[in-house]
Amino acid sequence: MSWLPEVASNLASKVDGVLWFITIISLIFFIIISTFLIYFAIKYRRRGDDEETPYITGNLTLELIWTVIPSILLMVIFVYGFVVFKDMRTPPKEATEINVVAKQWLWQFEYYNGKKTLNELYVQQNRPVKMVMRSDDVLHSFFVPAFRVKQDLMGGRYTQLWFTPTKVGTFQLFCAEYCGTGHSKMLGKVIVLSPEAYDRWEKGEEEEEGVASLSPAERGEQIYANSGCNACHSLDGSKLVGPTFKGLIGGESELEDGEIITADENYVRESILEPQGKTVKGYPPVMPSFKGILSDNDISALIAYMKTLN
Ligand code: CUA
């Protein structure tokens, strides 16, 4: 039905089935009970001051009916829900594993061949995937409405979920557990590719094609938007969790220890790779290291982009 999110995984229609089943049963009982309620309220209303309420001790037949029927219905709801739940918790043996790390405030995906992506999860249509997930800091929650999957991520413990994407396209990934200031910007995309396109992506062809046509600053802008920088660094001078990028390069910054430095390319590079080294005064030292996540080329592109913001 149109008021539910798109159905884009093998699990989605099963979850919807349970939801509709329970909703329709509830609706039927709501209508039956409300109708009787209104009818009885009118029919048995008090007509005069001297009218006394009759004393009724019980009705075995009625009581059996309204105990047995709901009990059976509840058991049916339980069994139906449990069968679907078990299905959702049992990944098929052939599922491809993808490692997921959540941190304030980004998603990191690592594939079986060593490939890594940030905030963009690439999967193949009709191939089951199993997410092995952990958090680097606080609780987060991996939630893709179109797939009907949601699972918390914790530090010091792996959690998992699986699904088979059935539709080619791009689907919204949310963090569904409040995890601090950048929570609402902890967004990602699940990109479902056809088997041919996935093959090309795995070999890295797609990436190079797309990148060749962009200037470093344009690529930097993409990295800013897709790698989680935007969760903490504004472009318009406003103060978020971290300092704004506007006018940062070439400008002066006061560090935590009072030292005044001019933020040049090397300072920015160092701050991306070892963010706890020289934090700017007045900002909490919470930035994760992007070592092994952003390449030297990515950092150069980001710096080129930052220079356009002065
Ligand atoms: Cu991560 Cu909310």
Coordinates of C-alpha atoms and ligand atoms in Angstrom, one line a residue:
M1 CA 0.0 0.0 0.0
S2 CA 1.2 3.5 -0.8
W3 CA 1.4 4.8 2.7
L4 CA 4.1 2.4 3.7
P5 CA 7.7 2.8 2.4
E6 CA 8.7 1.2 -0.8
V7 CA 9.1 -2.5 -0.8
A8 CA 12.7 -3.2 -1.8
S9 CA 13.9 -6.3 0.0
N10 CA 12.8 -9.9 0.4
L11 CA 11.8 -9.2 4.0
A12 CA 9.7 -6.1 3.3
S13 CA 6.5 -7.8 2.2
K14 CA 6.7 -10.4 5.0
V15 CA 7.0 -7.6 7.6
D16 CA 4.2 -5.7 5.9
G17 CA 2.1 -8.9 6.0
V18 CA 2.4 -9.2 9.8
L19 CA 1.7 -5.4 10.2
W20 CA -1.4 -5.6 8.0
F21 CA -2.6 -8.8 9.7
I22 CA -2.5 -7.2 13.2
T23 CA -3.8 -3.8 11.9
I24 CA -6.8 -5.4 10.2
I25 CA -7.7 -7.6 13.2
S26 CA -7.4 -4.6 15.5
L27 CA -9.6 -2.6 13.2
I28 CA -12.3 -5.3 13.0
F29 CA -12.4 -5.5 16.8
F30 CA -12.4 -1.7 17.1
I31 CA -15.4 -1.5 14.9
I32 CA -17.3 -4.4 16.6
I33 CA -16.6 -3.1 20.1
S34 CA -17.4 0.6 19.3
T35 CA -20.6 -0.4 17.5
F36 CA -21.9 -2.4 20.5
L37 CA -20.7 0.3 22.9
I38 CA -22.7 3.0 21.1
Y39 CA -25.7 0.8 20.5
F40 CA -25.9 -0.3 24.2
A41 CA -25.3 3.2 25.5
I42 CA -28.4 4.3 23.6
K43 CA -30.6 1.3 24.1
Y44 CA -30.0 0.9 27.8
R45 CA -29.7 4.5 28.7
R46 CA -31.4 5.6 32.0
R47 CA -34.9 6.8 31.1
G48 CA -36.0 8.1 34.5
D49 CA -34.9 8.8 38.1
D50 CA -36.5 5.8 39.5
E51 CA -35.1 3.3 37.0
E52 CA -32.8 0.8 38.7
T53 CA -29.9 -1.1 37.0
P54 CA -30.6 -4.8 36.9
Y55 CA -28.3 -7.1 38.9
I56 CA -26.5 -9.4 36.4
T57 CA -24.2 -12.2 37.8
G58 CA -22.6 -13.5 34.6
N59 CA -23.1 -15.3 31.4
L60 CA -21.0 -18.4 30.8
T61 CA -21.5 -18.7 27.0
L62 CA -20.6 -15.0 26.4
E63 CA -17.5 -15.3 28.7
L64 CA -16.3 -18.4 26.9
I65 CA -16.7 -16.7 23.5
W66 CA -14.8 -13.6 24.5
T67 CA -12.0 -15.6 26.1
V68 CA -11.5 -18.4 23.6
I69 CA -11.7 -16.4 20.4
P70 CA -9.1 -13.6 21.4
S71 CA -6.8 -16.3 22.9
I72 CA -6.8 -18.2 19.6
L73 CA -6.2 -14.9 17.6
L74 CA -3.3 -13.9 19.9
M75 CA -1.7 -17.3 19.4
V76 CA -2.1 -16.9 15.6
I77 CA -0.5 -13.4 15.8
F78 CA 2.4 -14.8 17.9
V79 CA 3.1 -17.7 15.6
Y80 CA 2.9 -15.6 12.4
G81 CA 5.1 -12.9 13.9
F82 CA 7.6 -15.5 15.3
V83 CA 7.9 -17.2 11.9
V84 CA 8.7 -13.9 10.2
F85 CA 11.0 -12.8 13.0
K86 CA 13.0 -16.1 12.9
D87 CA 13.4 -15.6 9.1
M88 CA 14.7 -12.1 9.7
R89 CA 17.2 -13.3 12.3
T90 CA 18.6 -16.2 10.2
P91 CA 20.8 -15.2 7.4
P92 CA 21.2 -17.7 4.6
K93 CA 24.6 -19.5 4.5
E94 CA 25.5 -18.0 1.1
A95 CA 25.0 -14.4 2.3
T96 CA 27.9 -12.1 1.6
E97 CA 29.3 -10.5 4.7
I98 CA 29.8 -6.8 5.0
N99 CA 31.4 -5.2 8.0
V100 CA 29.7 -2.1 9.3
V101 CA 31.2 0.4 11.8
A102 CA 29.2 3.3 13.1
K103 CA 30.7 6.2 14.8
Q104 CA 29.8 9.8 15.6
W105 CA 28.6 10.5 13.0
L106 CA 29.2 8.4 10.0
W107 CA 28.8 4.9 8.6
Q108 CA 31.8 2.9 7.4
F109 CA 31.4 -0.2 5.3
E110 CA 34.1 -2.8 4.6
Y111 CA 33.5 -5.4 1.9
Y112 CA 35.0 -8.9 1.6
N113 CA 37.5 -7.8 -1.0
G114 CA 38.9 -5.1 1.3
K115 CA 37.0 -2.3 -0.4
K116 CA 35.8 0.4 1.9
T117 CA 33.1 3.0 1.5
L118 CA 31.7 5.8 3.7
N119 CA 28.0 6.5 4.1
E120 CA 27.3 4.6 0.9
L121 CA 26.6 0.9 1.0
Y122 CA 26.9 -0.9 -2.3
V123 CA 25.0 -4.2 -2.7
Q124 CA 23.9 -6.4 -5.5
Q125 CA 20.3 -7.0 -6.5
N126 CA 19.0 -10.4 -5.5
R127 CA 22.2 -11.3 -3.6
P128 CA 21.7 -11.8 0.2
V129 CA 24.0 -9.7 2.4
K130 CA 24.8 -10.1 6.1
M131 CA 25.8 -7.0 8.0
V132 CA 28.2 -7.6 10.8
M133 CA 28.0 -4.4 12.8
R134 CA 29.7 -2.7 15.7
S135 CA 29.9 0.8 17.0
D136 CA 33.1 2.7 17.8
D137 CA 31.5 4.8 20.5
V138 CA 27.8 5.2 21.5
L139 CA 24.7 3.3 20.4
H140 CA 23.6 3.8 16.8
S141 CA 20.9 2.0 14.8
F142 CA 21.0 0.8 11.2
F143 CA 17.6 1.5 9.7
V144 CA 16.6 1.1 6.0
P145 CA 12.8 1.6 5.8
A146 CA 12.5 0.3 2.3
F147 CA 14.1 -3.0 3.4
R148 CA 12.2 -3.1 6.8
V149 CA 15.4 -3.8 8.7
K150 CA 16.6 -2.0 11.8
Q151 CA 19.2 -3.1 14.3
D152 CA 21.2 -1.4 17.0
L153 CA 25.0 -1.2 16.9
M154 CA 27.0 -1.3 20.2
G155 CA 30.6 -0.9 21.3
G156 CA 32.3 -4.1 22.3
R157 CA 29.7 -6.4 20.8
Y158 CA 28.7 -7.5 17.3
T159 CA 25.2 -7.4 16.1
Q160 CA 23.9 -8.5 12.7
L161 CA 21.1 -8.3 10.3
W162 CA 20.6 -9.6 6.7
F163 CA 18.5 -8.9 3.7
T164 CA 18.3 -9.5 0.0
P165 CA 17.7 -6.3 -2.0
T166 CA 15.2 -6.9 -4.7
K167 CA 15.1 -3.6 -6.5
V168 CA 17.8 -1.6 -8.3
G169 CA 18.0 1.9 -6.9
T170 CA 19.1 4.1 -4.1
F171 CA 17.5 3.8 -0.7
Q172 CA 17.8 6.0 2.4
L173 CA 19.7 4.7 5.4
F174 CA 19.0 6.3 8.8
C175 CA 20.6 6.2 12.1
A176 CA 17.6 5.4 14.3
E177 CA 19.1 5.8 17.8
Y178 CA 19.8 9.2 19.2
C179 CA 23.6 9.4 19.3
G180 CA 24.5 13.0 19.9
T181 CA 24.5 16.4 18.1
G182 CA 25.1 15.0 14.6
H183 CA 22.5 12.2 14.9
S184 CA 20.1 13.8 12.4
K185 CA 22.8 14.1 9.9
M186 CA 24.0 10.5 10.3
L187 CA 22.4 9.5 7.0
G188 CA 23.6 7.1 4.3
K189 CA 22.5 5.6 1.1
V190 CA 22.1 2.0 0.1
I191 CA 22.9 1.7 -3.5
V192 CA 21.5 -1.5 -5.1
L193 CA 23.2 -2.3 -8.4
S194 CA 22.3 -4.8 -11.1
P195 CA 24.7 -7.8 -11.2
E196 CA 26.6 -6.3 -14.2
A197 CA 26.9 -2.8 -12.6
Y198 CA 28.0 -4.4 -9.3
D199 CA 30.7 -6.3 -11.2
R200 CA 32.0 -3.1 -12.6
W201 CA 31.8 -1.4 -9.2
E202 CA 33.8 -4.2 -7.6
K203 CA 36.5 -3.8 -10.2
G204 CA 36.5 0.0 -9.5
E205 CA 35.7 1.0 -13.1
E206 CA 32.7 3.0 -12.2
E207 CA 34.5 5.1 -9.6
E208 CA 37.2 6.1 -12.1
E209 CA 34.7 7.0 -14.8
G210 CA 32.8 9.3 -12.4
V211 CA 35.9 10.9 -10.8
A212 CA 37.7 11.7 -14.1
S213 CA 35.1 14.3 -15.0
L214 CA 35.3 16.3 -11.8
S215 CA 37.7 19.0 -10.6
P216 CA 39.4 18.5 -7.3
A217 CA 37.1 21.1 -5.6
E218 CA 34.0 19.4 -7.0
R219 CA 35.2 16.1 -5.8
G220 CA 36.0 17.6 -2.4
E221 CA 32.4 18.9 -2.2
Q222 CA 31.1 15.3 -2.8
I223 CA 33.5 14.0 -0.1
Y224 CA 32.3 16.7 2.3
A225 CA 28.6 15.7 1.7
N226 CA 29.1 11.9 1.6
S227 CA 31.8 11.2 4.2
G228 CA 30.2 12.7 7.2
C229 CA 32.1 16.0 7.4
N230 CA 28.8 17.8 7.0
A231 CA 27.5 16.4 10.3
C232 CA 30.0 18.6 12.3
H233 CA 31.4 21.3 10.0
S234 CA 29.2 24.0 8.5
L235 CA 29.9 25.9 5.3
D236 CA 28.3 29.2 6.3
G237 CA 30.3 30.1 9.4
S238 CA 27.9 28.7 11.9
K239 CA 29.3 26.8 14.9
L240 CA 28.4 23.1 15.0
V241 CA 30.2 20.3 16.8
G242 CA 33.4 21.3 15.0
P243 CA 34.7 24.6 13.5
T244 CA 33.1 25.8 10.3
F245 CA 35.0 25.2 7.0
K246 CA 34.3 28.8 5.9
G247 CA 37.5 30.7 6.0
L248 CA 39.3 28.0 7.8
I249 CA 42.1 27.5 5.4
G250 CA 44.6 30.4 5.7
G251 CA 42.8 31.7 8.7
E252 CA 44.0 31.8 12.3
S253 CA 42.8 29.3 14.9
E254 CA 43.4 29.2 18.6
L255 CA 44.2 25.7 19.8
E256 CA 43.2 24.2 23.1
D257 CA 46.6 25.1 24.7
G258 CA 46.2 28.7 23.7
E259 CA 48.7 28.5 20.8
I260 CA 47.6 30.5 17.7
I261 CA 48.3 28.8 14.4
T262 CA 47.5 29.6 10.8
A263 CA 45.5 26.7 9.4
D264 CA 47.3 25.6 6.3
E265 CA 47.1 22.5 4.2
N266 CA 49.3 20.5 6.6
Y267 CA 47.2 21.5 9.6
V268 CA 44.0 20.3 7.8
R269 CA 45.6 17.1 6.7
E270 CA 46.9 16.4 10.2
S271 CA 43.5 17.2 11.7
I272 CA 41.8 14.7 9.4
L273 CA 44.3 11.9 10.1
E274 CA 45.0 12.6 13.8
P275 CA 42.2 14.8 15.0
Q276 CA 43.0 14.6 18.7
G277 CA 46.4 16.2 18.2
K278 CA 45.6 19.9 17.9
T279 CA 42.0 20.7 18.5
V280 CA 40.6 24.2 18.2
K281 CA 39.7 25.8 21.5
G282 CA 36.1 25.6 22.5
Y283 CA 35.4 22.4 20.5
P284 CA 35.2 18.9 22.1
P285 CA 37.8 16.5 20.9
V286 CA 35.3 14.0 19.4
M287 CA 36.4 13.7 15.7
P288 CA 37.2 10.2 14.6
S289 CA 40.4 9.6 12.6
F290 CA 39.9 9.2 8.9
K291 CA 43.2 7.3 8.5
G292 CA 42.6 4.5 6.0
I293 CA 39.1 5.9 5.2
L294 CA 40.1 9.0 3.2
S295 CA 43.0 8.6 0.8
D296 CA 45.6 11.3 0.2
N297 CA 43.8 12.2 -3.0
D298 CA 40.5 12.6 -1.1
I299 CA 42.2 14.9 1.4
S300 CA 43.7 17.0 -1.3
A301 CA 40.3 17.3 -3.0
L302 CA 38.7 18.3 0.3
I303 CA 41.3 21.0 0.9
A304 CA 40.7 22.3 -2.7
Y305 CA 37.1 22.5 -1.8
M306 CA 37.7 24.3 1.5
K307 CA 39.7 26.9 -0.3
T308 CA 36.6 27.8 -2.4
L309 CA 34.8 28.6 0.8
N310 CA 37.0 31.6 1.8
Ligands
CUA1 CU1 24.1 7.4 15.1 CU2 22.0 8.4 15.7

